[in-house]
Amino acid sequence: MASATLTRPRPGQPEAPARRRSLVSWPVLALAGLIIGTTVGFFVRPTFPNYDSYYSLLWGREVLHGTLPSFDAYRAPTEHPLAIAFSAVLALVGDDADRIMVAATFASFVVLAAGMYRLGRASFTWVVGLIAAALLCTRFDFPFLAARAYIDIPYLALIVWAVALEAEQRRRGTVVFVLLAAAGLLRPEAWLLSGLYWLWCIVPATWRRRVLYTALAAIGPIVWPTVDWIVTGDPVFSLTHTSGLAEELGRTRGLSEIPAATVQFLESLDKVPVFYAGVLGLVIAIVLVPKRVGWPLATLVIGMGTFVLVGLAGLSVIDRYLLVPSLMVMVFAAVTLGGFSMLRAGWLRNVWAIGAVLIIVYGVVFTATRVNFNTFDSELVFRGQSHASLEALFRNPKVRAGLKCGPVSVPNHKLVPDTRWVLNAGVDDVIARSDPKAKPRLGRGVAIYATSRQSLLRQGFTPDVSTTEDIQNSLPMPGYTWVAATQHYGAYVRC
């Protein structure tokens, strides 16, 4: 009964006469505004890569210099082959590679937003797509990930575009496999998507395409262990290293905790109103347009299934592993708000549209009056000032003289990649005082300490595992002499 009210014609029914389109559409204006906004933000609030991305830059620079990447460094993150390859290219630029990586991630965010629109339009209508893209841009966790050059943003862009292109054309094939293969070199969760898509495409394909599809689907599962084997001699190094680090940092969860964690993380990423609007939108889509709901729903289910597998494997159970499902929740939330565009003109469409407009206006007013934008802004300001303070500290002549006396030590692992990047230092030139293996080397060199409350809370302590040892590592060591300080960091030297 509901299908009779849809705007799209049934099979065999002639298309309605095309309406005259304006030269500039709402989606084009929205995209232009997003490009301008991200460009302004890049220059007005300079930020730098996060911990994982700085390690990718360091490993890329090591590859460029002809040495094996230091995957086994103290509390080093999981390696991502495509990120390392990209970083090796960026390393040719020199010290500005970190800012270029941030710019590239901002560009990926724009591509991701365009992909959300494309997926919403392909599955439902352009109104739903536009609302889905808008919801993405107003979930501040996602722009913040872009501002810190998290690889999650380009990974999500690849996944969303793969799903959008498949939603537009059934069994699209090669281009989708290529996108999923690239995503599989950033995050191994994409391997499951590639494998399931291979099963979807392989039967009706010709033998030539079967060979091609199999080769593309196998890129991630072959390249990743091969890189691990070449660098460490252990083809499953990433798996064992990641699970060990997750246990050390207290990020593992039991199977019984995963359902509650799933809801908690999705509510955190999407925010509670959008989460429940997504649940309602899923029901609406299944009832109203069951034939169009396939790919967003499949991606949601596969993403949540992957999250369960991550927990079972003993890896870090964190909200970033639910980013793909959170995007699909936004798409279904957009159905709740923009689903009226799938109906023919009439009282139901009008009432739904008016209600959606009122909800959107309420959401804008609520956000403008209740959300503390200063917190978000202060985080961005600190990220830029922290890096600038570290660079300024190492430009001090007394600090530079102290570098000849021994290694640079920092409270824990958090400042290691930033310090190595600023100094163009090797894995043995910068050590963490929290590393038991580094204790014998702390007799000489330069010791870096946090000098502001912000830097102490963010760089001096490790969440979930903080102990009295963290406090000791954040206090000056005997025998070291203070030589310099900047806004967020100070340096002591012993020769």
PDB file of N, CA and C in Angstrom, residues 165-198:
ATOM      1  N   LEU A 165      28.361   3.342  -4.971  1.00  0.00           N
ATOM      2  CA  LEU A 165      28.443   2.937  -6.382  1.00  0.00           C
ATOM      3  C   LEU A 165      27.717   1.610  -6.615  1.00  0.00           C
ATOM      4  N   GLU A 166      27.798   0.699  -5.654  1.00  0.00           N
ATOM      5  CA  GLU A 166      27.086  -0.567  -5.787  1.00  0.00           C
ATOM      6  C   GLU A 166      25.579  -0.349  -5.667  1.00  0.00           C
ATOM      7  N   ALA A 167      25.169   0.583  -4.818  1.00  0.00           N
ATOM      8  CA  ALA A 167      23.748   0.877  -4.683  1.00  0.00           C
ATOM      9  C   ALA A 167      23.176   1.459  -5.970  1.00  0.00           C
ATOM     10  N   GLU A 168      24.017   2.172  -6.728  1.00  0.00           N
ATOM     11  CA  GLU A 168      23.566   2.756  -7.994  1.00  0.00           C
ATOM     12  C   GLU A 168      23.457   1.714  -9.096  1.00  0.00           C
ATOM     13  N   GLN A 169      24.378   0.756  -9.086  1.00  0.00           N
ATOM     14  CA  GLN A 169      24.401  -0.248 -10.152  1.00  0.00           C
ATOM     15  C   GLN A 169      24.754  -1.602  -9.569  1.00  0.00           C
ATOM     16  N   ARG A 170      23.845  -2.543  -9.673  1.00  0.00           N
ATOM     17  CA  ARG A 170      24.014  -3.858  -9.070  1.00  0.00           C
ATOM     18  C   ARG A 170      25.211  -4.593  -9.665  1.00  0.00           C
ATOM     19  N   ARG A 171      26.009  -5.200  -8.784  1.00  0.00           N
ATOM     20  CA  ARG A 171      27.223  -5.940  -9.162  1.00  0.00           C
ATOM     21  C   ARG A 171      28.117  -5.084 -10.064  1.00  0.00           C
ATOM     22  N   ARG A 172      28.437  -3.919  -9.587  1.00  0.00           N
ATOM     23  CA  ARG A 172      29.237  -2.985 -10.386  1.00  0.00           C
ATOM     24  C   ARG A 172      30.628  -3.536 -10.663  1.00  0.00           C
ATOM     25  N   GLY A 173      31.164  -4.255  -9.678  1.00  0.00           N
ATOM     26  CA  GLY A 173      32.385  -4.995  -9.953  1.00  0.00           C
ATOM     27  C   GLY A 173      33.681  -4.275  -9.682  1.00  0.00           C
ATOM     28  N   THR A 174      34.497  -4.077 -10.723  1.00  0.00           N
ATOM     29  CA  THR A 174      35.895  -3.694 -10.585  1.00  0.00           C
ATOM     30  C   THR A 174      36.116  -2.465  -9.727  1.00  0.00           C
ATOM     31  N   VAL A 175      35.419  -1.376  -9.995  1.00  0.00           N
ATOM     32  CA  VAL A 175      35.660  -0.136  -9.261  1.00  0.00           C
ATOM     33  C   VAL A 175      35.355  -0.316  -7.776  1.00  0.00           C
ATOM     34  N   VAL A 176      34.339  -1.092  -7.446  1.00  0.00           N
ATOM     35  CA  VAL A 176      34.021  -1.350  -6.037  1.00  0.00           C
ATOM     36  C   VAL A 176      35.116  -2.196  -5.397  1.00  0.00           C
ATOM     37  N   PHE A 177      35.591  -3.213  -6.110  1.00  0.00           N
ATOM     38  CA  PHE A 177      36.677  -4.038  -5.580  1.00  0.00           C
ATOM     39  C   PHE A 177      37.943  -3.215  -5.347  1.00  0.00           C
ATOM     40  N   VAL A 178      38.237  -2.285  -6.239  1.00  0.00           N
ATOM     41  CA  VAL A 178      39.429  -1.441  -6.089  1.00  0.00           C
ATOM     42  C   VAL A 178      39.301  -0.575  -4.834  1.00  0.00           C
ATOM     43  N   LEU A 179      38.136   0.027  -4.641  1.00  0.00           N
ATOM     44  CA  LEU A 179      37.920   0.859  -3.457  1.00  0.00           C
ATOM     45  C   LEU A 179      38.029   0.028  -2.180  1.00  0.00           C
ATOM     46  N   LEU A 180      37.442  -1.148  -2.177  1.00  0.00           N
ATOM     47  CA  LEU A 180      37.515  -2.007  -0.991  1.00  0.00           C
ATOM     48  C   LEU A 180      38.936  -2.523  -0.759  1.00  0.00           C
ATOM     49  N   ALA A 181      39.678  -2.760  -1.837  1.00  0.00           N
ATOM     50  CA  ALA A 181      41.071  -3.200  -1.694  1.00  0.00           C
ATOM     51  C   ALA A 181      41.910  -2.104  -1.052  1.00  0.00           C
ATOM     52  N   ALA A 182      41.703  -0.847  -1.495  1.00  0.00           N
ATOM     53  CA  ALA A 182      42.425   0.280  -0.895  1.00  0.00           C
ATOM     54  C   ALA A 182      42.049   0.429   0.578  1.00  0.00           C
ATOM     55  N   ALA A 183      40.756   0.289   0.880  1.00  0.00           N
ATOM     56  CA  ALA A 183      40.315   0.364   2.270  1.00  0.00           C
ATOM     57  C   ALA A 183      40.927  -0.759   3.101  1.00  0.00           C
ATOM     58  N   GLY A 184      41.086  -1.931   2.501  1.00  0.00           N
ATOM     59  CA  GLY A 184      41.670  -3.075   3.193  1.00  0.00           C
ATOM     60  C   GLY A 184      43.144  -2.922   3.493  1.00  0.00           C
ATOM     61  N   LEU A 185      43.800  -1.941   2.871  1.00  0.00           N
ATOM     62  CA  LEU A 185      45.192  -1.631   3.188  1.00  0.00           C
ATOM     63  C   LEU A 185      45.299  -0.537   4.238  1.00  0.00           C
ATOM     64  N   LEU A 186      44.137  -0.010   4.649  1.00  0.00           N
ATOM     65  CA  LEU A 186      44.097   0.957   5.746  1.00  0.00           C
ATOM     66  C   LEU A 186      43.558   0.321   7.025  1.00  0.00           C
ATOM     67  N   ARG A 187      42.536  -0.501   6.881  1.00  0.00           N
ATOM     68  CA  ARG A 187      41.960  -1.186   8.033  1.00  0.00           C
ATOM     69  C   ARG A 187      41.565  -2.598   7.609  1.00  0.00           C
ATOM     70  N   PRO A 188      41.979  -3.626   8.339  1.00  0.00           N
ATOM     71  CA  PRO A 188      41.681  -5.011   7.921  1.00  0.00           C
ATOM     72  C   PRO A 188      40.202  -5.375   7.998  1.00  0.00           C
ATOM     73  N   GLU A 189      39.367  -4.540   8.671  1.00  0.00           N
ATOM     74  CA  GLU A 189      37.936  -4.846   8.706  1.00  0.00           C
ATOM     75  C   GLU A 189      37.336  -4.875   7.297  1.00  0.00           C
ATOM     76  N   ALA A 190      37.954  -4.143   6.366  1.00  0.00           N
ATOM     77  CA  ALA A 190      37.442  -4.113   4.996  1.00  0.00           C
ATOM     78  C   ALA A 190      37.605  -5.454   4.288  1.00  0.00           C
ATOM     79  N   TRP A 191      38.452  -6.331   4.824  1.00  0.00           N
ATOM     80  CA  TRP A 191      38.621  -7.640   4.199  1.00  0.00           C
ATOM     81  C   TRP A 191      37.299  -8.414   4.205  1.00  0.00           C
ATOM     82  N   LEU A 192      36.548  -8.290   5.283  1.00  0.00           N
ATOM     83  CA  LEU A 192      35.267  -8.989   5.366  1.00  0.00           C
ATOM     84  C   LEU A 192      34.305  -8.459   4.306  1.00  0.00           C
ATOM     85  N   LEU A 193      34.269  -7.142   4.131  1.00  0.00           N
ATOM     86  CA  LEU A 193      33.424  -6.551   3.092  1.00  0.00           C
ATOM     87  C   LEU A 193      33.841  -7.039   1.711  1.00  0.00           C
ATOM     88  N   SER A 194      35.144  -7.075   1.467  1.00  0.00           N
ATOM     89  CA  SER A 194      35.642  -7.545   0.166  1.00  0.00           C
ATOM     90  C   SER A 194      35.262  -8.997  -0.068  1.00  0.00           C
ATOM     91  N   GLY A 195      35.406  -9.823   0.965  1.00  0.00           N
ATOM     92  CA  GLY A 195      35.072 -11.242   0.825  1.00  0.00           C
ATOM     93  C   GLY A 195      33.601 -11.475   0.553  1.00  0.00           C
ATOM     94  N   LEU A 196      32.750 -10.758   1.272  1.00  0.00           N
ATOM     95  CA  LEU A 196      31.306 -10.903   1.047  1.00  0.00           C
ATOM     96  C   LEU A 196      30.893 -10.356  -0.313  1.00  0.00           C
ATOM     97  N   TYR A 197      31.521  -9.265  -0.728  1.00  0.00           N
ATOM     98  CA  TYR A 197      31.207  -8.717  -2.048  1.00  0.00           C
ATOM     99  C   TYR A 197      31.687  -9.664  -3.153  1.00  0.00           C
ATOM    100  N   TRP A 198      32.799 -10.337  -2.900  1.00  0.00           N
ATOM    101  CA  TRP A 198      33.300 -11.347  -3.853  1.00  0.00           C
ATOM    102  C   TRP A 198      32.268 -12.461  -4.019  1.00  0.00           C
TER     103      TRP A 198
END
